[in-house]
PDB file of C-alpha atoms in Angstrom:
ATOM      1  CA  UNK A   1     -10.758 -36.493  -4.494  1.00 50.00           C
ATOM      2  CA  UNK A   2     -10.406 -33.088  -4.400  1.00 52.00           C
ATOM      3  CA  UNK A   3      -6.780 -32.962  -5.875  1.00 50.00           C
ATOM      4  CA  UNK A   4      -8.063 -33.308  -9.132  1.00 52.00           C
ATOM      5  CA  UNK A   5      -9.845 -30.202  -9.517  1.00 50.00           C
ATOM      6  CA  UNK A   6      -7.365 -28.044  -7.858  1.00 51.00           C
ATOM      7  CA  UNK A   7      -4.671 -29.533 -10.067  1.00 51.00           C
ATOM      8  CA  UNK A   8      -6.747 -28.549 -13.358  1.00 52.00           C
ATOM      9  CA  UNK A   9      -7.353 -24.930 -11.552  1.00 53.00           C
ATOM     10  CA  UNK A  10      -3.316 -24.460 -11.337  1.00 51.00           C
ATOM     11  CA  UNK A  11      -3.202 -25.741 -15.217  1.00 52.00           C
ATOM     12  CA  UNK A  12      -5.904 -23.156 -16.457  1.00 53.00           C
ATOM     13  CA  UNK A  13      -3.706 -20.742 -14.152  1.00 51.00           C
ATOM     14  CA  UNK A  14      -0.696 -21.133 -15.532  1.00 51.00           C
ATOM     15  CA  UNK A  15      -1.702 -21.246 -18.861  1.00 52.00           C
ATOM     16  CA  UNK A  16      -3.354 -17.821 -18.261  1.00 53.00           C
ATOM     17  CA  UNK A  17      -0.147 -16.650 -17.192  1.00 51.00           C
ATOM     18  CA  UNK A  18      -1.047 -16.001 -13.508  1.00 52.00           C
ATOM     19  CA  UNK A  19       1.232 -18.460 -12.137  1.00 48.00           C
ATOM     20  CA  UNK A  20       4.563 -18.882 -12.670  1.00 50.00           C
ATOM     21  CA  UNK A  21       6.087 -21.894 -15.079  1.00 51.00           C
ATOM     22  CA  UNK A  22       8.710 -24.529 -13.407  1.00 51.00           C
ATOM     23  CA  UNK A  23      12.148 -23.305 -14.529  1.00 52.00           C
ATOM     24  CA  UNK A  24      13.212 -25.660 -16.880  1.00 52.00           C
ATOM     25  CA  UNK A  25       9.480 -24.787 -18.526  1.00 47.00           C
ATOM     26  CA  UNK A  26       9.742 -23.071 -22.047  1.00 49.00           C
ATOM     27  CA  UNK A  27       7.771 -19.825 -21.067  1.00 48.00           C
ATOM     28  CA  UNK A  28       5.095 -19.391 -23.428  1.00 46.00           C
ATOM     29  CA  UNK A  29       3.013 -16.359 -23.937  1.00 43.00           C
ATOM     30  CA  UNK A  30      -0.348 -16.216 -25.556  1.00 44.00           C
ATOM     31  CA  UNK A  31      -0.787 -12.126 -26.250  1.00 42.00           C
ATOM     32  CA  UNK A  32       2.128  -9.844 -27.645  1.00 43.00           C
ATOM     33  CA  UNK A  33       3.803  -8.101 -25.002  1.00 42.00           C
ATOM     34  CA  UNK A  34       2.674  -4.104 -24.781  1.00 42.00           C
ATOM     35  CA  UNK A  35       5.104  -1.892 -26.157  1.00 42.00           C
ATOM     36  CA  UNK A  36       5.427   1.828 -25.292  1.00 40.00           C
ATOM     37  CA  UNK A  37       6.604   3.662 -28.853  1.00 40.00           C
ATOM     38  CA  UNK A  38       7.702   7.424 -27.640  1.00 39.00           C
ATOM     39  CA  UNK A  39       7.542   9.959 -30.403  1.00 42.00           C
ATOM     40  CA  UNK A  40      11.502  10.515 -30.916  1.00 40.00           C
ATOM     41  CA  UNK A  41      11.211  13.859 -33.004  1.00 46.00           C
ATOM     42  CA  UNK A  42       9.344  15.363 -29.665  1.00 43.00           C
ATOM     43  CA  UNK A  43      11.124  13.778 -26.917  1.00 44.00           C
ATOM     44  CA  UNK A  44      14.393  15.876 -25.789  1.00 46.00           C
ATOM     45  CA  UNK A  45      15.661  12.337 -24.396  1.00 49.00           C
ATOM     46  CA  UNK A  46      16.257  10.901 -27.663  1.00 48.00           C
ATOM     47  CA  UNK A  47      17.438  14.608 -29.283  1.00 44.00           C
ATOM     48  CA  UNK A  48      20.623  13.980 -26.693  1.00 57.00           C
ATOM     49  CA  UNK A  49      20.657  10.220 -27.538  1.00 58.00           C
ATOM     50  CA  UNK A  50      22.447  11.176 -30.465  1.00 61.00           C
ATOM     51  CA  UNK A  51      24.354  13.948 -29.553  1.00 76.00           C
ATOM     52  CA  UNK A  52      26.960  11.736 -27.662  1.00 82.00           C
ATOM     53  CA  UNK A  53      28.810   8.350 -29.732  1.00 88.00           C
ATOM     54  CA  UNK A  54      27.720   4.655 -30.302  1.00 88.00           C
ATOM     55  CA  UNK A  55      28.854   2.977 -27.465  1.00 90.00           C
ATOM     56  CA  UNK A  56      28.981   5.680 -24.569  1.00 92.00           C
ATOM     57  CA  UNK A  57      26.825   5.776 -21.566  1.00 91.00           C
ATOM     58  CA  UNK A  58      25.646   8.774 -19.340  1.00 93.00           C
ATOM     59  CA  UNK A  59      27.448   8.914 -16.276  1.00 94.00           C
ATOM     60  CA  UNK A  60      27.477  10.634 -12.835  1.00 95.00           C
ATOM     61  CA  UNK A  61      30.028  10.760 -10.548  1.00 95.00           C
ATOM     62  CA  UNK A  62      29.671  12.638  -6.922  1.00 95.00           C
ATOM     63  CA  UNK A  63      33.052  13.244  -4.939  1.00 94.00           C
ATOM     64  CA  UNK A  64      32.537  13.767  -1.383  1.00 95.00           C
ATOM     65  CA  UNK A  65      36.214  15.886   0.049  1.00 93.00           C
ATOM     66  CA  UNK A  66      37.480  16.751   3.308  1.00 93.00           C
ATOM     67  CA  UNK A  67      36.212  19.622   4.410  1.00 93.00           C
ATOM     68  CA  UNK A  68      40.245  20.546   6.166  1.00 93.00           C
ATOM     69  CA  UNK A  69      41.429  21.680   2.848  1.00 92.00           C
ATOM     70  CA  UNK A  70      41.257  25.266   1.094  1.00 92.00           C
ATOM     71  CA  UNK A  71      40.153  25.785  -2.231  1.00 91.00           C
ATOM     72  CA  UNK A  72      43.314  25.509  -4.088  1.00 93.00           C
ATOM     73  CA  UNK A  73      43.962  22.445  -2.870  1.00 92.00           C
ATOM     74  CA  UNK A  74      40.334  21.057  -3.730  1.00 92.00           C
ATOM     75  CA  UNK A  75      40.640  22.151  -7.007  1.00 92.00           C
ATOM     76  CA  UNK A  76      44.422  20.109  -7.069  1.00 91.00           C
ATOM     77  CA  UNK A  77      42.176  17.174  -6.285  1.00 91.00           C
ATOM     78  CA  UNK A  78      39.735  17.715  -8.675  1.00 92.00           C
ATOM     79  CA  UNK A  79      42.671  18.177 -11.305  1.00 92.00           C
ATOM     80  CA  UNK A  80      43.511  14.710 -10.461  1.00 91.00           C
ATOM     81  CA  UNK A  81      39.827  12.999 -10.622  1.00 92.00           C
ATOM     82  CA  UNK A  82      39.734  15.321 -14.247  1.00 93.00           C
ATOM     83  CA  UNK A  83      42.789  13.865 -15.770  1.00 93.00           C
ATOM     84  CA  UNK A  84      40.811  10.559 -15.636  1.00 93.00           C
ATOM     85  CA  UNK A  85      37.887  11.380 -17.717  1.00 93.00           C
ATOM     86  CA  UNK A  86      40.112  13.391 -19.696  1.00 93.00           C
ATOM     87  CA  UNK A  87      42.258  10.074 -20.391  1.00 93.00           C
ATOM     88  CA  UNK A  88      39.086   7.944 -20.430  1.00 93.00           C
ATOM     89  CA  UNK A  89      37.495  10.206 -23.234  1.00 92.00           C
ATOM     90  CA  UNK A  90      34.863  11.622 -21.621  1.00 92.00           C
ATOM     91  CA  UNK A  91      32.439  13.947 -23.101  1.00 91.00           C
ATOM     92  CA  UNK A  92      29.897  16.870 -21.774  1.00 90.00           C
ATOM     93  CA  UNK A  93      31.581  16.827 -18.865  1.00 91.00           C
ATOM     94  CA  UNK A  94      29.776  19.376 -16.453  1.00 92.00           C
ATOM     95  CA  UNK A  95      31.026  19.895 -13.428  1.00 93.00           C
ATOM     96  CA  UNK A  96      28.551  21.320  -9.967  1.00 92.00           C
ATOM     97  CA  UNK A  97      30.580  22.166  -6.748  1.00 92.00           C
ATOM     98  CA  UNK A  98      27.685  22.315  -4.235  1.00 91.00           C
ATOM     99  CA  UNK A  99      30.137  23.577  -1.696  1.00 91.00           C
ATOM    100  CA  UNK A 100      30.753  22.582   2.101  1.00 93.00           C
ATOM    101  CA  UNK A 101      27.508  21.340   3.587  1.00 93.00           C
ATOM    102  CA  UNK A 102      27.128  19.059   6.365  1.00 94.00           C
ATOM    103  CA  UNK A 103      27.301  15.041   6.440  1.00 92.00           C
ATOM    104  CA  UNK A 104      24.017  13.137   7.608  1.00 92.00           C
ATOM    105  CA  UNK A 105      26.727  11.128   9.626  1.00 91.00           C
ATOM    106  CA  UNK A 106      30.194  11.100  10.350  1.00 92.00           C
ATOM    107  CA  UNK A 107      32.972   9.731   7.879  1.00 91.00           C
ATOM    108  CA  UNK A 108      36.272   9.325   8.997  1.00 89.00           C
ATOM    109  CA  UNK A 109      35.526  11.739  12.120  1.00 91.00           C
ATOM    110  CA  UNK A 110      34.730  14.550  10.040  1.00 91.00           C
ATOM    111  CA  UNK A 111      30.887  16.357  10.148  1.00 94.00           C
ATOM    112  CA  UNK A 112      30.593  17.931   6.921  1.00 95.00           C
ATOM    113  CA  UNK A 113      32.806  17.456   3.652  1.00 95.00           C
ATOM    114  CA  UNK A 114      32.685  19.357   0.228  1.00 94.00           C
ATOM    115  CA  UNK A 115      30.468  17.877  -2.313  1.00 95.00           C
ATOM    116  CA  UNK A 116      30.929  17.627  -6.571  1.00 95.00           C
ATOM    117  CA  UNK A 117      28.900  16.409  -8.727  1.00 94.00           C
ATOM    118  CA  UNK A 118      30.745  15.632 -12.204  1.00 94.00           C
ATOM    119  CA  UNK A 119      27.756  14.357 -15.347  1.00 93.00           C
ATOM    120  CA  UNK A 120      29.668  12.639 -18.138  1.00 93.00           C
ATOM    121  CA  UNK A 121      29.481  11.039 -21.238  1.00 92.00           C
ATOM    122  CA  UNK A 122      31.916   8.279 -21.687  1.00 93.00           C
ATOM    123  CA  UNK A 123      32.577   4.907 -22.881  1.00 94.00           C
ATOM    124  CA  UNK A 124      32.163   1.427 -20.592  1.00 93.00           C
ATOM    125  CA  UNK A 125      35.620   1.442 -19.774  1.00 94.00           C
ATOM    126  CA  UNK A 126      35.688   4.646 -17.494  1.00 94.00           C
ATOM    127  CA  UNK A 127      33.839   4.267 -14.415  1.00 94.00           C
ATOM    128  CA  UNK A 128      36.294   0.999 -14.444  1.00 94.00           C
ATOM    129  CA  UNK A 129      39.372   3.539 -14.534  1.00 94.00           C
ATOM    130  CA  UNK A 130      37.534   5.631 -11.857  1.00 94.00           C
ATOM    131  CA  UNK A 131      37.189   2.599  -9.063  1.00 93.00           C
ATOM    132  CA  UNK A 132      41.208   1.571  -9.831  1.00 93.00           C
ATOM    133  CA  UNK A 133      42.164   5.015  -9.033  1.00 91.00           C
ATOM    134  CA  UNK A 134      39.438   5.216  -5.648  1.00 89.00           C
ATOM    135  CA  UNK A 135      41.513   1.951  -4.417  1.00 89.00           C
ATOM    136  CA  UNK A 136      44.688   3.822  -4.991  1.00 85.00           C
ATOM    137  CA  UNK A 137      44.503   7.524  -5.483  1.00 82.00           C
ATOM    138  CA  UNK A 138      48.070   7.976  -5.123  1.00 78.00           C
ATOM    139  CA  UNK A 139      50.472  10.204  -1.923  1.00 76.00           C
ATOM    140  CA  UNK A 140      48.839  13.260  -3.105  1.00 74.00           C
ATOM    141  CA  UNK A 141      45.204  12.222  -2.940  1.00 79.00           C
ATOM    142  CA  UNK A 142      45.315   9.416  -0.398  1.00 82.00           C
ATOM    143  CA  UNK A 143      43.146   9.851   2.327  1.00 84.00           C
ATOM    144  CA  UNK A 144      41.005  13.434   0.646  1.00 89.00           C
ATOM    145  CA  UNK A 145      37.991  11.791  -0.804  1.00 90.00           C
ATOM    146  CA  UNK A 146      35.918  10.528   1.582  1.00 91.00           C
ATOM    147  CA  UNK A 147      33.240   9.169  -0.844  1.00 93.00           C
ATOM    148  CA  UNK A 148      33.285   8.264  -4.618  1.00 93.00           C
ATOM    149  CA  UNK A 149      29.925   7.391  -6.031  1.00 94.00           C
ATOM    150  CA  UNK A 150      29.749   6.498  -9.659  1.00 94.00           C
ATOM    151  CA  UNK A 151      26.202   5.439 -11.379  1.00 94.00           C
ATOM    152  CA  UNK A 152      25.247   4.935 -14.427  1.00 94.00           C
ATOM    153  CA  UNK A 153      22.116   6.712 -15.650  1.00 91.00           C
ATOM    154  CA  UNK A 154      19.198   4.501 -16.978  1.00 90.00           C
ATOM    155  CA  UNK A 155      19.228   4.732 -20.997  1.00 82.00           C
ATOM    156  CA  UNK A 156      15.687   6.136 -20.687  1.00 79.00           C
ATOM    157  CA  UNK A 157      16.957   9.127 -18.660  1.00 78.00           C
ATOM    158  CA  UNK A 158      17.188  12.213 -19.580  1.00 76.00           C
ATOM    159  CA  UNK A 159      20.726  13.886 -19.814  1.00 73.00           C
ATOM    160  CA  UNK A 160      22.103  16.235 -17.549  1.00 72.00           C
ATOM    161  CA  UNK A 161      21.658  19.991 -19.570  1.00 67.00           C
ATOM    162  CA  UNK A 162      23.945  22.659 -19.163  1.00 52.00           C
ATOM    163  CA  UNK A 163      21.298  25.124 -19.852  1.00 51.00           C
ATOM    164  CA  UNK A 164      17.922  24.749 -17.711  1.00 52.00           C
ATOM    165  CA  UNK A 165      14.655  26.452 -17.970  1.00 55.00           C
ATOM    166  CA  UNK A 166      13.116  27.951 -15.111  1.00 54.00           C
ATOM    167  CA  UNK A 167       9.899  28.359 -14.409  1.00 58.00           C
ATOM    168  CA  UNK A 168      10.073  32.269 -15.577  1.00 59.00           C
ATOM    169  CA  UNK A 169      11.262  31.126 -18.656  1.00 58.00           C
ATOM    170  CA  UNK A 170      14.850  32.300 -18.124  1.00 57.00           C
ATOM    171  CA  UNK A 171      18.393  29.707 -18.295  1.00 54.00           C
ATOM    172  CA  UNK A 172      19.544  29.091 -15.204  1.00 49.00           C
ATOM    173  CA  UNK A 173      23.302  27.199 -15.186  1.00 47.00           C
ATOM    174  CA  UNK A 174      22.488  25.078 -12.094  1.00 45.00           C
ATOM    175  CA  UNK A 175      21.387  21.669 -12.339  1.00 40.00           C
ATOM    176  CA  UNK A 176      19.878  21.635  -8.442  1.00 41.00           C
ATOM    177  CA  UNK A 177      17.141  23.586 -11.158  1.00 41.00           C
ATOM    178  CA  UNK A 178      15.657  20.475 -12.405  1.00 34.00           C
TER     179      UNK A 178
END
């Protein structure tokens, strides 16, 4: 009879809160959970919390480009991804053109592509408006983006700044500073 016992042992366990409840189980815990409180007059996370509207999220947005086309033209293209935010009513937008560097692996036959890197501030309903124009970009910009990655930042993340400290103590402009 040895079922008993190790019956009893799973009880004590799950009342301990080492083992999982069944699903349908009303989870019950027996200490409060552990908060971590963040002093918000020191931390330069919150100070930017506020700086942006109730209801809009951080954003980043990196456009990979052919590398076939010249400057003017990339900055046409750019025009076109801009007009979005600008109708989506994006904020803070800062924009970081890293340039042509190579690809880890080929995309559409091409070896190395221009990369931007837009941050934003902007309500829910833009990275939405960003995806409908990626599935159809329209004649001018069909076929020049290779890539267009859109994430969200975590709401414990620190905001993209404009204005960096480096380790000299001088601003730098660059976010590849962080």
């Amino acid at each position: 009879m040895t079922v008993a016992p190790r019956i009893a042992g799973m009880h004590a366990m799950r009342m301990s809160g080492h083992l999982p409840r069944h699903r349908n189980s009303p989870h019950v815990t027996l200490a409060p959970p552990v908060e971590d409180r963040v002093d918000t007059e020191k931390s330069p996370a919150a100070a930017r919390k506020d700086d942006i509207p109730a209801g809009y999220r951080w954003y980043e947005t990196m456009l990979v480009i052919q590398p076939r086309l010249s400057e003017m033209e990339k900055d046409i293209q750019l025009g076109y991804f801009e007009k979005i935010l600008g109708k989506g009513k994006a904020i803070n937008v800062m924009k970081l053109d890293r340039g042509k560097h190579p690809l880890s692996y080929p995309m559409n036959k091409h070896f190395e592509a221009y990369y931007v890197l837009y941050s934003f501030a902007s309500p829910p309903n833009v990275p939405i408006m960003i995806q409908d124009w990626n599935n159809n970009p329209g004649v001018d910009s069909e076929g020049q983006f290779l890539r267009v990655i859109n994430t969200r930042l975590p709401e414990d993340a620190i905001p993209p700044s404009a204005q960096v400290k480096d380790e000299d103590g001088s601003n730098s402009d660059s976010l590849w500073d962080l």
